[in-house]
Amino acid sequence: MNKNIDYTALGKRIKNKRIEKGFTQEQLGELCELSAAHIGHIERGTRILSVDVLFRISQALDTSIDWLVFDSVENKHMLNEINSVLKNTDKTKVTTFLNTVRILADNIDKL
């Protein structure tokens, strides 16, 4: 697998999540023990984050690192959504759904 991190996109996701949470750059910086200027550089994609900084930001924003880095759905949200869809479904359909997911997971690289 040869994927590079898009720091500009990562910064935009951090900024959007920060705004969604109602934080200023200063407030996020305080929570993460970083300056507001550093947060600004991260949000513009002009700074490469250490794992430690990425972890602190994800914790402060109450989101997963995978969502910040790869824009993927958070597992908790995804599982809650699946649960709500299958909640009142009969057992046969749930089994069919699970089997389909297993087949897709086993063959995802072939798609």
PDB file of C-alpha atoms in Angstrom:
ATOM      1  CA  MET A   1       0.000   0.000   0.000  1.00  0.00           C
ATOM      2  CA  ASN A   2       1.479   3.313  -1.050  1.00  0.00           C
ATOM      3  CA  LYS A   3      -0.660   6.129   0.322  1.00  0.00           C
ATOM      4  CA  ASN A   4       0.511   9.591   1.233  1.00  0.00           C
ATOM      5  CA  ILE A   5      -1.174  11.789   3.783  1.00  0.00           C
ATOM      6  CA  ASP A   6      -2.849  14.851   2.291  1.00  0.00           C
ATOM      7  CA  TYR A   7      -1.980  17.406   4.980  1.00  0.00           C
ATOM      8  CA  THR A   8      -4.148  20.092   3.397  1.00  0.00           C
ATOM      9  CA  ALA A   9      -7.211  17.821   3.513  1.00  0.00           C
ATOM     10  CA  LEU A  10      -6.279  16.718   7.040  1.00  0.00           C
ATOM     11  CA  GLY A  11      -6.067  20.358   8.105  1.00  0.00           C
ATOM     12  CA  LYS A  12      -9.462  21.120   6.573  1.00  0.00           C
ATOM     13  CA  ARG A  13     -11.041  18.200   8.441  1.00  0.00           C
ATOM     14  CA  ILE A  14      -9.486  19.400  11.693  1.00  0.00           C
ATOM     15  CA  LYS A  15     -10.729  22.946  11.057  1.00  0.00           C
ATOM     16  CA  ASN A  16     -14.248  21.773  10.173  1.00  0.00           C
ATOM     17  CA  LYS A  17     -14.424  19.573  13.267  1.00  0.00           C
ATOM     18  CA  ARG A  18     -13.061  22.397  15.445  1.00  0.00           C
ATOM     19  CA  ILE A  19     -15.743  24.765  14.134  1.00  0.00           C
ATOM     20  CA  GLU A  20     -18.415  22.072  14.533  1.00  0.00           C
ATOM     21  CA  LYS A  21     -17.369  21.726  18.196  1.00  0.00           C
ATOM     22  CA  GLY A  22     -17.490  25.510  18.644  1.00  0.00           C
ATOM     23  CA  PHE A  23     -13.790  25.922  19.438  1.00  0.00           C
ATOM     24  CA  THR A  24     -11.572  28.789  18.399  1.00  0.00           C
ATOM     25  CA  GLN A  25      -8.017  28.029  17.333  1.00  0.00           C
ATOM     26  CA  GLU A  26      -6.903  29.397  20.696  1.00  0.00           C
ATOM     27  CA  GLN A  27      -9.232  27.074  22.612  1.00  0.00           C
ATOM     28  CA  LEU A  28      -8.157  24.008  20.623  1.00  0.00           C
ATOM     29  CA  GLY A  29      -4.550  25.043  21.104  1.00  0.00           C
ATOM     30  CA  GLU A  30      -5.035  25.259  24.869  1.00  0.00           C
ATOM     31  CA  LEU A  31      -6.657  21.829  24.974  1.00  0.00           C
ATOM     32  CA  CYS A  32      -3.766  20.362  22.966  1.00  0.00           C
ATOM     33  CA  GLU A  33      -0.995  22.423  24.588  1.00  0.00           C
ATOM     34  CA  LEU A  34      -0.208  24.102  21.263  1.00  0.00           C
ATOM     35  CA  SER A  35      -0.215  27.718  20.152  1.00  0.00           C
ATOM     36  CA  ALA A  36      -3.058  29.126  18.082  1.00  0.00           C
ATOM     37  CA  ALA A  37      -0.495  29.830  15.356  1.00  0.00           C
ATOM     38  CA  HIS A  38       0.498  26.156  15.317  1.00  0.00           C
ATOM     39  CA  ILE A  39      -3.169  25.133  15.008  1.00  0.00           C
ATOM     40  CA  GLY A  40      -3.491  27.611  12.115  1.00  0.00           C
ATOM     41  CA  HIS A  41      -0.521  26.047  10.332  1.00  0.00           C
ATOM     42  CA  ILE A  42      -1.966  22.559  10.848  1.00  0.00           C
ATOM     43  CA  GLU A  43      -5.351  23.657   9.493  1.00  0.00           C
ATOM     44  CA  ARG A  44      -3.711  25.144   6.390  1.00  0.00           C
ATOM     45  CA  GLY A  45      -1.647  21.999   5.857  1.00  0.00           C
ATOM     46  CA  THR A  46       1.670  23.798   6.227  1.00  0.00           C
ATOM     47  CA  ARG A  47       2.826  21.721   9.220  1.00  0.00           C
ATOM     48  CA  ILE A  48       3.349  17.989   9.428  1.00  0.00           C
ATOM     49  CA  LEU A  49       1.843  16.633  12.624  1.00  0.00           C
ATOM     50  CA  SER A  50       3.574  14.245  14.967  1.00  0.00           C
ATOM     51  CA  VAL A  51       1.595  11.231  16.106  1.00  0.00           C
ATOM     52  CA  ASP A  52       1.404  12.800  19.569  1.00  0.00           C
ATOM     53  CA  VAL A  53      -0.089  16.052  18.252  1.00  0.00           C
ATOM     54  CA  LEU A  54      -2.521  14.184  16.021  1.00  0.00           C
ATOM     55  CA  PHE A  55      -3.606  12.106  19.017  1.00  0.00           C
ATOM     56  CA  ARG A  56      -4.108  15.184  21.217  1.00  0.00           C
ATOM     57  CA  ILE A  57      -6.160  16.912  18.520  1.00  0.00           C
ATOM     58  CA  SER A  58      -8.322  13.830  17.937  1.00  0.00           C
ATOM     59  CA  GLN A  59      -8.958  13.570  21.682  1.00  0.00           C
ATOM     60  CA  ALA A  60      -9.809  17.272  22.013  1.00  0.00           C
ATOM     61  CA  LEU A  61     -12.189  17.071  19.047  1.00  0.00           C
ATOM     62  CA  ASP A  62     -13.660  13.755  20.225  1.00  0.00           C
ATOM     63  CA  THR A  63     -13.055  12.078  16.887  1.00  0.00           C
ATOM     64  CA  SER A  64     -10.945   9.239  15.571  1.00  0.00           C
ATOM     65  CA  ILE A  65      -7.525   9.597  14.025  1.00  0.00           C
ATOM     66  CA  ASP A  66      -8.622   7.517  11.028  1.00  0.00           C
ATOM     67  CA  TRP A  67     -11.395   9.995  10.258  1.00  0.00           C
ATOM     68  CA  LEU A  68      -9.023  12.942  10.516  1.00  0.00           C
ATOM     69  CA  VAL A  69      -6.328  11.330   8.367  1.00  0.00           C
ATOM     70  CA  PHE A  70      -8.363   9.330   5.853  1.00  0.00           C
ATOM     71  CA  ASP A  71     -11.854  10.882   6.047  1.00  0.00           C
ATOM     72  CA  SER A  72     -13.276   7.471   6.873  1.00  0.00           C
ATOM     73  CA  VAL A  73     -16.406   6.863   8.895  1.00  0.00           C
ATOM     74  CA  GLU A  74     -15.813   6.451  12.583  1.00  0.00           C
ATOM     75  CA  ASN A  75     -16.449   2.885  13.718  1.00  0.00           C
ATOM     76  CA  LYS A  76     -18.787   3.932  16.519  1.00  0.00           C
ATOM     77  CA  HIS A  77     -20.958   6.001  14.175  1.00  0.00           C
ATOM     78  CA  MET A  78     -20.948   3.300  11.517  1.00  0.00           C
ATOM     79  CA  LEU A  79     -21.900   0.552  13.965  1.00  0.00           C
ATOM     80  CA  ASN A  80     -24.681   2.677  15.456  1.00  0.00           C
ATOM     81  CA  GLU A  81     -26.086   3.330  12.003  1.00  0.00           C
ATOM     82  CA  ILE A  82     -25.956  -0.357  11.056  1.00  0.00           C
ATOM     83  CA  ASN A  83     -27.601  -1.242  14.348  1.00  0.00           C
ATOM     84  CA  SER A  84     -30.459   1.211  13.775  1.00  0.00           C
ATOM     85  CA  VAL A  85     -31.041  -0.133  10.257  1.00  0.00           C
ATOM     86  CA  LEU A  86     -31.090  -3.770  11.386  1.00  0.00           C
ATOM     87  CA  LYS A  87     -32.882  -3.178  14.683  1.00  0.00           C
ATOM     88  CA  ASN A  88     -36.334  -4.381  13.640  1.00  0.00           C
ATOM     89  CA  THR A  89     -35.275  -6.701  10.834  1.00  0.00           C
ATOM     90  CA  ASP A  90     -35.990 -10.421  10.972  1.00  0.00           C
ATOM     91  CA  LYS A  91     -33.127 -12.787  11.768  1.00  0.00           C
ATOM     92  CA  THR A  92     -32.911 -14.255   8.261  1.00  0.00           C
ATOM     93  CA  LYS A  93     -32.350 -10.840   6.688  1.00  0.00           C
ATOM     94  CA  VAL A  94     -29.744  -9.952   9.330  1.00  0.00           C
ATOM     95  CA  THR A  95     -27.899 -13.207   8.582  1.00  0.00           C
ATOM     96  CA  THR A  96     -28.014 -12.460   4.849  1.00  0.00           C
ATOM     97  CA  PHE A  97     -26.683  -8.962   5.515  1.00  0.00           C
ATOM     98  CA  LEU A  98     -23.804 -10.273   7.664  1.00  0.00           C
ATOM     99  CA  ASN A  99     -22.889 -12.898   5.078  1.00  0.00           C
ATOM    100  CA  THR A 100     -22.849 -10.223   2.371  1.00  0.00           C
ATOM    101  CA  VAL A 101     -20.585  -8.004   4.472  1.00  0.00           C
ATOM    102  CA  ARG A 102     -18.213 -10.939   5.072  1.00  0.00           C
ATOM    103  CA  ILE A 103     -18.028 -11.678   1.338  1.00  0.00           C
ATOM    104  CA  LEU A 104     -17.381  -8.007   0.547  1.00  0.00           C
ATOM    105  CA  ALA A 105     -14.691  -7.794   3.226  1.00  0.00           C
ATOM    106  CA  ASP A 106     -12.975 -10.900   1.897  1.00  0.00           C
ATOM    107  CA  ASN A 107     -12.979  -9.536  -1.659  1.00  0.00           C
ATOM    108  CA  ILE A 108     -12.594  -5.776  -1.139  1.00  0.00           C
ATOM    109  CA  ASP A 109      -9.183  -5.664  -2.818  1.00  0.00           C
ATOM    110  CA  LYS A 110     -10.607  -7.288  -5.957  1.00  0.00           C
ATOM    111  CA  LEU A 111     -13.300  -4.647  -6.425  1.00  0.00           C
TER     112      LEU A 111
END
